[in-house]
Tab-separated table of C-alpha atoms and ligand atoms in Angstrom:
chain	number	residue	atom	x	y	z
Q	1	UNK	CA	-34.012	13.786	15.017
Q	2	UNK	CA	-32.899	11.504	12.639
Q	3	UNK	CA	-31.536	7.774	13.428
Q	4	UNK	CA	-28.266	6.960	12.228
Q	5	UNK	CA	-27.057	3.187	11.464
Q	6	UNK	CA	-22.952	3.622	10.954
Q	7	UNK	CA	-21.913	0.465	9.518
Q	8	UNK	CA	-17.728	-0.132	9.473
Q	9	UNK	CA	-17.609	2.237	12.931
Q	10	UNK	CA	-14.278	0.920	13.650
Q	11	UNK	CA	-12.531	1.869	10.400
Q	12	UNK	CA	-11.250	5.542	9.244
Q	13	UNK	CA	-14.671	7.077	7.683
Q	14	UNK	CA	-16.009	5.297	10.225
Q	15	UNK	CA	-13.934	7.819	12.586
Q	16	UNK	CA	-14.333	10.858	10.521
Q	17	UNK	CA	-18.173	10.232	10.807
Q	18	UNK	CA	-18.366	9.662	14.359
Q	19	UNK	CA	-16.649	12.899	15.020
Q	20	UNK	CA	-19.223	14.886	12.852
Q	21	UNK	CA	-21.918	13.362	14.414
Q	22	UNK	CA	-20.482	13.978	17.705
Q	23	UNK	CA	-20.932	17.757	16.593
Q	24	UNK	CA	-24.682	17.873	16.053
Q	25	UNK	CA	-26.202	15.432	19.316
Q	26	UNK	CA	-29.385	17.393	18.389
Q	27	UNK	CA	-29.928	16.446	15.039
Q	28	UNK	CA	-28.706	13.103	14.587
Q	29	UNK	CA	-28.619	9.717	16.822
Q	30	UNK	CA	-26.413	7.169	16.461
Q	31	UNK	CA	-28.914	4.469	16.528
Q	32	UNK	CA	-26.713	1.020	15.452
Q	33	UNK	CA	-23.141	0.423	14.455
Q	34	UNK	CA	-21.620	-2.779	13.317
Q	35	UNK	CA	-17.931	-3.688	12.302
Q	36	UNK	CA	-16.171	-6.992	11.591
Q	37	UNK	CA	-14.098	-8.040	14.512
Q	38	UNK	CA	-12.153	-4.910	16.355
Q	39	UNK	CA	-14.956	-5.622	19.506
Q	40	UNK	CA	-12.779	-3.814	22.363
Q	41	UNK	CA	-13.789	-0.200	20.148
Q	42	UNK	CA	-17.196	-0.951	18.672
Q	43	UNK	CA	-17.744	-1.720	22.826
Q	44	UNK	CA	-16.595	1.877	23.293
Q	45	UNK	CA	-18.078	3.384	20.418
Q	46	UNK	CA	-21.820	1.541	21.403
Q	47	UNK	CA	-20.754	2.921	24.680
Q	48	UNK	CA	-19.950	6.453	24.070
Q	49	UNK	CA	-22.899	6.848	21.819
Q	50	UNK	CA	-25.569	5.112	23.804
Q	51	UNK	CA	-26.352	2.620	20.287
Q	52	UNK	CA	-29.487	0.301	20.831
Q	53	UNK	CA	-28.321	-2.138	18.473
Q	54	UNK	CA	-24.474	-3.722	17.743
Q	55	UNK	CA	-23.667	-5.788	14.888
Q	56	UNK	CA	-20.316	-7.906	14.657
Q	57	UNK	CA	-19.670	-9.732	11.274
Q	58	UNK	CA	-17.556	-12.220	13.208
Q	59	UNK	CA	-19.480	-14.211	15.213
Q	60	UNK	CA	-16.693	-15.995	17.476
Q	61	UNK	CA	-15.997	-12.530	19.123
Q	62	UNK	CA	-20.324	-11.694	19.825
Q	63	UNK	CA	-19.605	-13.235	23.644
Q	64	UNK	CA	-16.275	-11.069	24.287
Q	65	UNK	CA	-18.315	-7.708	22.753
Q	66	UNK	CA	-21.353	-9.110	25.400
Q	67	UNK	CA	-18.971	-9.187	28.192
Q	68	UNK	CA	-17.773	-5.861	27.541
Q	69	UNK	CA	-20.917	-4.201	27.263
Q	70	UNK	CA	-22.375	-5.339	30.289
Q	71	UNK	CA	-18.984	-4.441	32.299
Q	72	UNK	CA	-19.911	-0.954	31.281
Q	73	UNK	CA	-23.288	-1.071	32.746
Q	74	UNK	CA	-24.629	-1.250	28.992
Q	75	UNK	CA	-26.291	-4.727	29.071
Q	76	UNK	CA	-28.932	-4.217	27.266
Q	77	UNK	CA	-27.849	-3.224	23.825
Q	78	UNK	CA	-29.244	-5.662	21.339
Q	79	UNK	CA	-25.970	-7.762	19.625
Q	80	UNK	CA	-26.349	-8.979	16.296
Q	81	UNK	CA	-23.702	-11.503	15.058
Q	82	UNK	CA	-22.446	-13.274	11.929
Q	83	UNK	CA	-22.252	-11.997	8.308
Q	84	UNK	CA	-26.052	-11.079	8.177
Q	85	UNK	CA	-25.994	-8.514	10.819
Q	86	UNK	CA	-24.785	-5.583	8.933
Q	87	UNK	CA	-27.807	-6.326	6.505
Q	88	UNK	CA	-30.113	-6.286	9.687
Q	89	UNK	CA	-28.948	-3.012	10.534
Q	90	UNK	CA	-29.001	-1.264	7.097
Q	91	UNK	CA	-32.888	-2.726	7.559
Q	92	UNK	CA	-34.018	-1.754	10.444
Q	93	UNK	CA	-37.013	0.001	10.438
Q	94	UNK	CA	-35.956	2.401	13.441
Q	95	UNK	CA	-32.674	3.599	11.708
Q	96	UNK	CA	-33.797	6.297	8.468
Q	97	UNK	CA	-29.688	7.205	7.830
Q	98	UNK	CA	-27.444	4.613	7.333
Q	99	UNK	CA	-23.860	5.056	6.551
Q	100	UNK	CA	-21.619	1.985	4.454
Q	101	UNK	CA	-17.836	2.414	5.683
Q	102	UNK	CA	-17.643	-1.337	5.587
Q	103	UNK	CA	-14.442	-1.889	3.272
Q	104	UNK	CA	-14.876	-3.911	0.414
Q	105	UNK	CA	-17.109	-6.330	-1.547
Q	106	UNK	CA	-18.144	-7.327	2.248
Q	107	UNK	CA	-20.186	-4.297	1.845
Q	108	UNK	CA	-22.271	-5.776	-1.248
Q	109	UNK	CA	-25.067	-7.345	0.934
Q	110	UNK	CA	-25.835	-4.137	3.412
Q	111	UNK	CA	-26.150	-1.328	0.639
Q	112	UNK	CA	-28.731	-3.543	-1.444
Q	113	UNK	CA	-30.691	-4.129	1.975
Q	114	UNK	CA	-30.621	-0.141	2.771
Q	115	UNK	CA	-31.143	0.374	-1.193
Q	116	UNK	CA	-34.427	-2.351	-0.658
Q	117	UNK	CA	-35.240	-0.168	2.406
Q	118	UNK	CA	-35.339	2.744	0.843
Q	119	UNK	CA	-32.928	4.419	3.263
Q	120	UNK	CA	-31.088	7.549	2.550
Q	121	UNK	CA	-27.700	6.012	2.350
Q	122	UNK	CA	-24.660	7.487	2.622
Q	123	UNK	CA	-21.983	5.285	1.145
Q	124	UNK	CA	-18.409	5.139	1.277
Q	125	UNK	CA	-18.103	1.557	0.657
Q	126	UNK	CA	-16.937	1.706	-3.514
Q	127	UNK	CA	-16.725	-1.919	-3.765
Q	128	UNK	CA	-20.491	-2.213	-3.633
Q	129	UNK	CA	-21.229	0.494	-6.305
Q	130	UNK	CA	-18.394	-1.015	-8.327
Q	131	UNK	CA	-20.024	-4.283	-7.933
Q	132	UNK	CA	-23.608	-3.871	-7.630
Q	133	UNK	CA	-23.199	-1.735	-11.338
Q	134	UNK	CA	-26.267	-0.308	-12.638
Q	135	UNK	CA	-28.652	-3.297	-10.558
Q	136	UNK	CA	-27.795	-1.341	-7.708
Q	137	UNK	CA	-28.716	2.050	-9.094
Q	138	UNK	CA	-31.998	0.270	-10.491
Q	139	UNK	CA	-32.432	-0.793	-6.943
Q	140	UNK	CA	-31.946	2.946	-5.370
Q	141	UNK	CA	-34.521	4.149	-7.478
Q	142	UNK	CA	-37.521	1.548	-7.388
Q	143	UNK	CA	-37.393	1.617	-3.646
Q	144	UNK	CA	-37.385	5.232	-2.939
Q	145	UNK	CA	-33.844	5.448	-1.370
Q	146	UNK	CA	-31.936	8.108	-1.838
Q	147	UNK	CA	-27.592	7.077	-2.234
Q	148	UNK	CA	-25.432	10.218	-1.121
Q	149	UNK	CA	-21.321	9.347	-2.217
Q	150	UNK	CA	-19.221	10.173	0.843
Q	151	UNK	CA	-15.927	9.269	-1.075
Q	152	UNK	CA	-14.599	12.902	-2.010
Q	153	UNK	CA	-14.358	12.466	-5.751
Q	154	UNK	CA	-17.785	11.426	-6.282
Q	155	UNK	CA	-18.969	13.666	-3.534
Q	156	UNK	CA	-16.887	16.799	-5.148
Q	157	UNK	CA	-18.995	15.472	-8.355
Q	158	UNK	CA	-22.211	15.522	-7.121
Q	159	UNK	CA	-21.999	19.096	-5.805
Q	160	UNK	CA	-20.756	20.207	-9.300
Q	161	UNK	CA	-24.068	18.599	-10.835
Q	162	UNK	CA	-26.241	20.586	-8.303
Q	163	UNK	CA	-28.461	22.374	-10.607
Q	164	UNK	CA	-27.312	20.561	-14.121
Q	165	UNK	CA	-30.475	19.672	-16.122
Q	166	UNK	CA	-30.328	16.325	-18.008
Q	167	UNK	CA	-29.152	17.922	-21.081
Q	168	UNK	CA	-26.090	18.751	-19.026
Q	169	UNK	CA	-25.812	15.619	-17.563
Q	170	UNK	CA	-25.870	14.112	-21.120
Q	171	UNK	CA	-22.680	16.251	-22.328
Q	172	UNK	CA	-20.878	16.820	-19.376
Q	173	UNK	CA	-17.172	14.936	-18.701
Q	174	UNK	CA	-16.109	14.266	-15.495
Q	175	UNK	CA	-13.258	14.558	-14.332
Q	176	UNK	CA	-11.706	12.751	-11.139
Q	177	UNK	CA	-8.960	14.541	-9.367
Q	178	UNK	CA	-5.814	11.688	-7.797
Q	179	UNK	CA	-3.065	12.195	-5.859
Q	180	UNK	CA	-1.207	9.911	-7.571
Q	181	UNK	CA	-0.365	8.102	-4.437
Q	182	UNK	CA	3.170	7.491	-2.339
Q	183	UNK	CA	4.934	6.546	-5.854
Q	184	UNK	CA	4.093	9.420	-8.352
Q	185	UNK	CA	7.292	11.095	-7.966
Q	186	UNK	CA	9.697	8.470	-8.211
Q	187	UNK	CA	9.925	7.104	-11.767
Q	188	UNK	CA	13.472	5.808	-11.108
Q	189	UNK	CA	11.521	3.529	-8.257
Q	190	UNK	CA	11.282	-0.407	-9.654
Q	191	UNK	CA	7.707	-0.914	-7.995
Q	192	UNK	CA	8.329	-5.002	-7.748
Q	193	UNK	CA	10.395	-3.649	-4.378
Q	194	UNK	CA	7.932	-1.731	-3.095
Q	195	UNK	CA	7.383	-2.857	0.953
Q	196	UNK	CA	3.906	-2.702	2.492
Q	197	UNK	CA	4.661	-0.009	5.024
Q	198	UNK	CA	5.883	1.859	1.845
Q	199	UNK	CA	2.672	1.877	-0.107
Q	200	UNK	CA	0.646	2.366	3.189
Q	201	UNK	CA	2.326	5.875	3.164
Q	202	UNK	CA	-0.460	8.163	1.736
Q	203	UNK	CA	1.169	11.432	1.186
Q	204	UNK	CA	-1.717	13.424	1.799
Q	205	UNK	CA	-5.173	11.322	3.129
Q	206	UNK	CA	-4.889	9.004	6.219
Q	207	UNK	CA	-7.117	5.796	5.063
Q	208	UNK	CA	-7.458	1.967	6.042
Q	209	UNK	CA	-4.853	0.262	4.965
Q	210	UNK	CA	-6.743	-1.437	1.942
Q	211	UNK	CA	-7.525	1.353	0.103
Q	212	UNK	CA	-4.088	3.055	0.972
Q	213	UNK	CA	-2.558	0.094	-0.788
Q	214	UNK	CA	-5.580	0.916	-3.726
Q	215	UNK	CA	-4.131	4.443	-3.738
Q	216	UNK	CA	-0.204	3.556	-4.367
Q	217	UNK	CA	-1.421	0.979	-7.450
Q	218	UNK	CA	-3.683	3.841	-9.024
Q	219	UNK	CA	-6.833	0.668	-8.519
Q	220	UNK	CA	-8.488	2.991	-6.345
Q	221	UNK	CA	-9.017	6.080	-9.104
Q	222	UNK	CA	-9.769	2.682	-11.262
Q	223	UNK	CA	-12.427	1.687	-9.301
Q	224	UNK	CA	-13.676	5.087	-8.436
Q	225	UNK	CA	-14.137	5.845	-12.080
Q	226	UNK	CA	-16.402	2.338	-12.117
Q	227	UNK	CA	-17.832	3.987	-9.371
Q	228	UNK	CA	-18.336	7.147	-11.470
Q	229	UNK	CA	-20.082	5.291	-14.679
Q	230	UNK	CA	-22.807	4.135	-12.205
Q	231	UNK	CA	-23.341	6.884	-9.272
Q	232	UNK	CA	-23.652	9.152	-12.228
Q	233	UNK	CA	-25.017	7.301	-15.217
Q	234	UNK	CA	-21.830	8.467	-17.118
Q	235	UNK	CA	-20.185	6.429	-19.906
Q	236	UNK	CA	-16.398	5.807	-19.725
Q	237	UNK	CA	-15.250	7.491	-22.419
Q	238	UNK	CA	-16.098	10.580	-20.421
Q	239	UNK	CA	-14.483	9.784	-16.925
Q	240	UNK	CA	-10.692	11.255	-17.056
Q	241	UNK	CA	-8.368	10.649	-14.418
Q	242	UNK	CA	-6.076	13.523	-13.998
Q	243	UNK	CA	-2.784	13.866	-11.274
Q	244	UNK	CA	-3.451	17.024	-8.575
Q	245	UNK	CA	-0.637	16.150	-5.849
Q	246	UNK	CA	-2.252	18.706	-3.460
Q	247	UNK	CA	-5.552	16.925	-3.056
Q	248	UNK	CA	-6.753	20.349	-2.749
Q	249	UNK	CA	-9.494	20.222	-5.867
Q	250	UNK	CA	-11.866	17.444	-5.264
Q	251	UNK	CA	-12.855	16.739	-8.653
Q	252	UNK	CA	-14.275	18.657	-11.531
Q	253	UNK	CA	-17.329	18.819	-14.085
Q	254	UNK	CA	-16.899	19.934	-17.299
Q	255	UNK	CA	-20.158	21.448	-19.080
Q	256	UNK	CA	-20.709	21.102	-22.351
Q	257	UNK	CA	-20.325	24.918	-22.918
Q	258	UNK	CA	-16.401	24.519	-21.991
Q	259	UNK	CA	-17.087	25.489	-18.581
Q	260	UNK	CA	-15.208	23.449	-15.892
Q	261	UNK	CA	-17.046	23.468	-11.995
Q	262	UNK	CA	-14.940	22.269	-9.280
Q	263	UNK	CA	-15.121	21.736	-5.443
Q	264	UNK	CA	-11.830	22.360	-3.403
Q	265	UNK	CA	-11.358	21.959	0.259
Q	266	UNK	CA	-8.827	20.523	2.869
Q	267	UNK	CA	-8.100	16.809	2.383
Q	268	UNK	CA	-10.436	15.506	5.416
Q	269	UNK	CA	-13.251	12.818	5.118
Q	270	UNK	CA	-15.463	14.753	7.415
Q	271	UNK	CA	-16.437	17.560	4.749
Q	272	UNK	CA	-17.939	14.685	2.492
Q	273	UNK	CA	-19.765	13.217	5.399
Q	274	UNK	CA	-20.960	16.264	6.716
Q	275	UNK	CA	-22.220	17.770	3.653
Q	276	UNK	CA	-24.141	14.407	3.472
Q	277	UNK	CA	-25.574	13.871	6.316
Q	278	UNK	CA	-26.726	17.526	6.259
Q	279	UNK	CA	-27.777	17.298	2.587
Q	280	UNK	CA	-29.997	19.429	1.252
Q	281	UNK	CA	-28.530	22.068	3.964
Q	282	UNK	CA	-24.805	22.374	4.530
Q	283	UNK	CA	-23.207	21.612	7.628
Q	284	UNK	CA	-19.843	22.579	8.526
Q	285	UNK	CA	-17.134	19.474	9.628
Q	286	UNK	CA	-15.704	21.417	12.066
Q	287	UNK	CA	-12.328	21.538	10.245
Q	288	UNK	CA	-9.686	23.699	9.458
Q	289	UNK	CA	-11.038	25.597	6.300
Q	290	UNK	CA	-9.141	26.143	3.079
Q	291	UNK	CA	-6.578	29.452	3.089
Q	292	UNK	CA	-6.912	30.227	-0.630
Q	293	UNK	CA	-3.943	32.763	0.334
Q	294	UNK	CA	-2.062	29.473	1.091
Q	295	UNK	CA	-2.025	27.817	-2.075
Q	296	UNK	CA	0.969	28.673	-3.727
Q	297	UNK	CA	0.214	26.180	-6.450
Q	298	UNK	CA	-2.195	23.545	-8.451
Q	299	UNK	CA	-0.917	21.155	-10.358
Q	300	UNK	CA	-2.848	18.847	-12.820
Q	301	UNK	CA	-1.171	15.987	-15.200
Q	302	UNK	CA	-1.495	13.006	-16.802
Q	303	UNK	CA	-1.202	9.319	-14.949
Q	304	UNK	CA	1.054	6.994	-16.193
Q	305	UNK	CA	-0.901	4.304	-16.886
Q	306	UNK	CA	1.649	1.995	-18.413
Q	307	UNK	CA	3.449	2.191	-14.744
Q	308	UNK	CA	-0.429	1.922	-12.907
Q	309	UNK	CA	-1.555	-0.855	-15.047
Q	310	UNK	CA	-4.604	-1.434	-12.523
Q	311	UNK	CA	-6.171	1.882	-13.324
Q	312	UNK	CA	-6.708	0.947	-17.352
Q	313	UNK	CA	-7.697	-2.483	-16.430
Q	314	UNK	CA	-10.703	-0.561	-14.874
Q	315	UNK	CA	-11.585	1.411	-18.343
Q	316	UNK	CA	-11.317	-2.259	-19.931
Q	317	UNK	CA	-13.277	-4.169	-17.224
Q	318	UNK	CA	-16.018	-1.111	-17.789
Q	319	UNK	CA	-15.743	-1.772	-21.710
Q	320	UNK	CA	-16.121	-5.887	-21.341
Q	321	UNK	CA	-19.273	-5.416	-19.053
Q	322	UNK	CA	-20.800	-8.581	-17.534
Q	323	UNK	CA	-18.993	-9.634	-14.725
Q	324	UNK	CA	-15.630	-8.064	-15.427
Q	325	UNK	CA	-15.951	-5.251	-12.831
Q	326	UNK	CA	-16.832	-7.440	-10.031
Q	327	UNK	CA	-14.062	-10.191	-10.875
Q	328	UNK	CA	-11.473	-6.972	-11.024
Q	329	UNK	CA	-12.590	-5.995	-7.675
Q	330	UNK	CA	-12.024	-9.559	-6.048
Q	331	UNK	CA	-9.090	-9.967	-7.463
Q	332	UNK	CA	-7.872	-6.437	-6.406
Q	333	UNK	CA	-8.752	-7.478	-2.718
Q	334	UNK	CA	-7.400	-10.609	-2.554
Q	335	UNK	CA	-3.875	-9.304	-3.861
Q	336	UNK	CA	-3.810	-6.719	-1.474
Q	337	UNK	CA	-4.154	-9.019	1.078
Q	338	UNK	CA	-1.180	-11.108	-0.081
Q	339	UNK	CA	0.931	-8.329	-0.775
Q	340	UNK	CA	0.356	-6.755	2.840
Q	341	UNK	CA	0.961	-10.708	4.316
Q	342	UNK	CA	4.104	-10.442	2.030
Q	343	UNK	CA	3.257	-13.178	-0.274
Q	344	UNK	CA	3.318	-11.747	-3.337
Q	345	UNK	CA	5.038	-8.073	-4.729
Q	346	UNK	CA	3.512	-4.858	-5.275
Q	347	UNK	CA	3.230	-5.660	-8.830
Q	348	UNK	CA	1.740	-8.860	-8.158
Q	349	UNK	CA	-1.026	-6.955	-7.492
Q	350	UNK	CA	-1.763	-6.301	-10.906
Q	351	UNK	CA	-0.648	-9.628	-12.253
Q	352	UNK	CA	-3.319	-11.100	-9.826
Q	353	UNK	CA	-5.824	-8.991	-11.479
Q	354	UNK	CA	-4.879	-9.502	-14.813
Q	355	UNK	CA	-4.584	-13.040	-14.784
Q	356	UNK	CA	-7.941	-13.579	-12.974
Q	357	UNK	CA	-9.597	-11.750	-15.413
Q	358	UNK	CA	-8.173	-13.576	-18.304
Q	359	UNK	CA	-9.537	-17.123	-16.904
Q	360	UNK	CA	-12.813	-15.168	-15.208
Q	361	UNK	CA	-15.403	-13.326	-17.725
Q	362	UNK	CA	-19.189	-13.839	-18.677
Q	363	UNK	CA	-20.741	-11.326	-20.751
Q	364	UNK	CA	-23.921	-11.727	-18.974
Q	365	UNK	CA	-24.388	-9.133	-16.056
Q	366	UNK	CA	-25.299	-10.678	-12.394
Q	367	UNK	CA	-29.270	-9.977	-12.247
Q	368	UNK	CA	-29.324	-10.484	-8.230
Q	369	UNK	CA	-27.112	-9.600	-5.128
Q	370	UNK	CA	-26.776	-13.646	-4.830
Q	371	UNK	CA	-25.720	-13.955	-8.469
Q	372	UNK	CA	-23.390	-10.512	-7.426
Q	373	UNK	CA	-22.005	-12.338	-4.672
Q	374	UNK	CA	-21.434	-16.035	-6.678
Q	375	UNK	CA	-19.328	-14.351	-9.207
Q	376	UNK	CA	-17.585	-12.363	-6.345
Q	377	UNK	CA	-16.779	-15.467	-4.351
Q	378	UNK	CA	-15.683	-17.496	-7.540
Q	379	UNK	CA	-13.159	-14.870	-8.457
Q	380	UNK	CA	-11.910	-15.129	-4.633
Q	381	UNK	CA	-11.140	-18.517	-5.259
Q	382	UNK	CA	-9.261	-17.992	-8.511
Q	383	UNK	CA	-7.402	-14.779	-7.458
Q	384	UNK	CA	-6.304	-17.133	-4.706
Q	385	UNK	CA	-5.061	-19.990	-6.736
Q	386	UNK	CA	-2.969	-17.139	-8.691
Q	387	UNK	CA	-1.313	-16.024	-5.383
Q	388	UNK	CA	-0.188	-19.534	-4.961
Q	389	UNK	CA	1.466	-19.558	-8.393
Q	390	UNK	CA	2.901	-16.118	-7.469
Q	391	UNK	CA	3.804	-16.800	-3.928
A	1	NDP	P1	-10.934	0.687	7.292
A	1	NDP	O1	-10.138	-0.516	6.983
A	1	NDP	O2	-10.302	1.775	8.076
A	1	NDP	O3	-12.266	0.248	8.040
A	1	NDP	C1	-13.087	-0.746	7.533
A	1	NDP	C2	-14.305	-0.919	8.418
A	1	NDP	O4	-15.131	-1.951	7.881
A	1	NDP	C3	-13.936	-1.376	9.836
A	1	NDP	O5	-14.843	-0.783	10.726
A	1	NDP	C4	-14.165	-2.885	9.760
A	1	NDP	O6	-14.345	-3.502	11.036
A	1	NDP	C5	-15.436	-2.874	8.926
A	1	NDP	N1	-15.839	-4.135	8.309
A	1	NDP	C6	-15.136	-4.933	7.487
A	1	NDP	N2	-15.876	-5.981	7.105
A	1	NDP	C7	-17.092	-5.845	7.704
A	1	NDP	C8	-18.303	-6.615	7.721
A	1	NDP	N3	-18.394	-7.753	7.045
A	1	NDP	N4	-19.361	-6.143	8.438
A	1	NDP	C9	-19.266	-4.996	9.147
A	1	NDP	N5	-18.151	-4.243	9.178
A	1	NDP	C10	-17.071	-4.668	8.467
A	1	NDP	O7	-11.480	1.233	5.905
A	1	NDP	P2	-11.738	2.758	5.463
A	1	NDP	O8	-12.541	3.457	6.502
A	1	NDP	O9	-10.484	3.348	4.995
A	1	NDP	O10	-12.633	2.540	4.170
A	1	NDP	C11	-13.990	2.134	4.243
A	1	NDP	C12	-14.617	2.265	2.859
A	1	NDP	O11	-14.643	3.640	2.500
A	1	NDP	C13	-13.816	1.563	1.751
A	1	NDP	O12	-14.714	1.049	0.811
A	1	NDP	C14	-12.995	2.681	1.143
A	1	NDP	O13	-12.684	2.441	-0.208
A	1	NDP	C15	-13.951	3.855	1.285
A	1	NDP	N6	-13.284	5.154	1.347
A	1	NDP	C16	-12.413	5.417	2.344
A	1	NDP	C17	-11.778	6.644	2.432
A	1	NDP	C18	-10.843	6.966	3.565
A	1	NDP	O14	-10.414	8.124	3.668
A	1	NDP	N7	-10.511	6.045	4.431
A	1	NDP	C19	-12.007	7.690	1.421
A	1	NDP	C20	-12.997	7.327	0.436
A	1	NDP	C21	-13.603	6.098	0.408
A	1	NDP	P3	-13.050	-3.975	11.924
A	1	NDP	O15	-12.402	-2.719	12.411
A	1	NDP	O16	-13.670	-4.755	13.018
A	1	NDP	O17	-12.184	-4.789	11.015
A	2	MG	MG1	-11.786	8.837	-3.198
């Protein structure tokens, strides 16, 4: 049996996970789950799952999820409260699993504490890989832990590399599969009118609402090929982004005999999380499996990066190094933010970014999760003051 801390339990791979965990009560036990502030369903979930330990990031609502657990005879869960319990969690001695679908650069502190812990860890949470860079990869490896990518590209990846030998790994390309998001088809569209509950319609994945908005800019395939360069030590030059509306093929490999690898399968979160929590083995999601009889068609092109300015800005913050990667990210989340509060536009996304990077860049790369999180915060502040010149 194997003790399972799911931190972000509230959010949509939080979801997907606790339905696949659901299907194997012998094998797995959902030891500890934390989320920011939704308390009325981490209650529920704790609840449900019989948890020992809760975490809530926000620590005004710790009383409200106490109340709530003892009015369902569960009193004596352990609470944890306040920013640092999701990194007491990913800790914890008693938990050997533990699952990031935190969103965001929130999730920076937890994956370095599970990677410290040597946990297996099965992450979801891109923000951390995108800003943790090769420190956190460093950190995976001197500590024994073992990092398993839930998010389907990099997960589609690393079941094409089963088997590679380092020679392989050394010429292959990768190549990460998009849907191109709610805009690909409308080139006519002028994206500066774009409405938040337009760009929260995915046409084929149902996500959080950050990285739905990632999805519509093209940031998200920009900071899943960051994610890429590091999960698997892969320069840039040989990530490639390519358009495949049907979100049927995951993502590819290609060998450096011409030979391309692929994984396809229906567009649900719980094949990734399955296959890693079951990793080595494979165990099925429980979901409706791919009719190859049904696919009338595959299509593959080229993103229009001159439209999706966010996803080059990725290639360039991966070619400046340093702290240009984490400064991107912060930027990225703090425009999303205003453009769902409707303070700035859709393309003030990317202006956000662009002009934070511009004033934001030091050559050196973070050496700590504190130096991490210093450059993280700083950019906060600037993306910020950009908003208010957009706004
Ligand atoms: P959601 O917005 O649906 O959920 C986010 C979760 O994170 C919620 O449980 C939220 O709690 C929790 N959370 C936020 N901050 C903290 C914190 N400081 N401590 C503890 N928990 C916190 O996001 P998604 O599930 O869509 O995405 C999660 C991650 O997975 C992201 O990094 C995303 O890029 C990645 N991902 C998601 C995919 C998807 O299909 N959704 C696919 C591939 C990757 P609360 O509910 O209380 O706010
Ligand atoms: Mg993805």
């Amino acid at each position: 049996m194997q003790n399972v801390c799911l931190l972000g339990a509230t959010g949509s791979v939080g979801q997907s996970a606790l339905e696949v965990l659901a299907l194997y009560p012998d094998k797995f036990r959902l030891f500890s789950v934390a989320a920011h502030s939704n308390v009325e369903k981490l209650a529920d979930i704790a609840v449900r799952f019989g948890v020992k330990r809760v975490g809530i990031a926000d620590a005004t609502k710790a009383d409200r999820l106490s109340y709530l657990l003892k009015e369902a005879g569960k009193g004596d869960v352990e609470i944890l409260s306040g920013t640092e319990a999701a990194v007491q969690l990913a800790s914890d001695n008693e938990a050997q699993t533990v699952i990031v679908a935190v969103v965001g650069a929130a999730g920076v502190p937890a994956t370095f504490a599970a990677a410290k812990a040597g946990k297996r860890i099965l992450h979801a949470n891109k923000e951390s890989v995108v800003c943790g860079g090769e420190l956190l990869q460093q950190t995976v490896r001197e500590n024994g832990a073992v990092m398993l990518p839930v998010d389907s590209e990099h997960n589609a990846i690393f079941q094409c590399l089963t088997g590679a030998s380092e020679e392989d790994r050394r010429q292959c390309r990768l190549w990460l599969t998009c849907s191109g998001g709610p805009f690909r088809d409308r080139p006519e569209l002028d994206l500066s009118t774009v409405t938040p509950a337009m760009a929260l319609a995915h046409p084929t994945w149902q996500m959080g609402r950050k990285i739905s908005i990632d999805s519509a800019t093209l940031m998200n395939k920009g900071l899943e090929v960051i994610e890429a360069r590091w999960l698997f030590d892969v320069p840039q030059d040989r990530i490639h982004v390519v358009i495949h509306p049907q979100s049927v093929v995951h993502s590819m490999v290609e060998y450096g005999d011409g030979s391309f690898i692929a994984q396809l399968g229906t567009a649900s979160m719980k094949h990734p999380v399955a296959y890693c929590l079951g990793w080595p083995e494979r165990l099925s999601a429980g979901t409706k499996r791919l009719d190859p009889f049904a696919l009338s068609q595959l299509n593959f092109c080229e993103p229009d990066v001159k439209r999706f300015v966010q996803l080059a800005y990725a290639y360039e913050a991966l070619r400046e190094g340093g702290t240009a990667s984490i400064v991107l990210n912060a930027a990225n989340e703090i425009g999303v933010e205003a453009f769902l509060n409707e303070r700035i536009s859709f393309t003030g996304i990317a202006e956000v970014c662009q002009r934070t990077m511009q004033v934001l860049f030091d050559p050196k790369t973070p050496a700590s999760v504190e130096e991490i999180l210093s450059v993280d915060a700083a950019a906060r502040r600037e993306a910020a003051y950009q908003v208010s010149k957009l706004a």
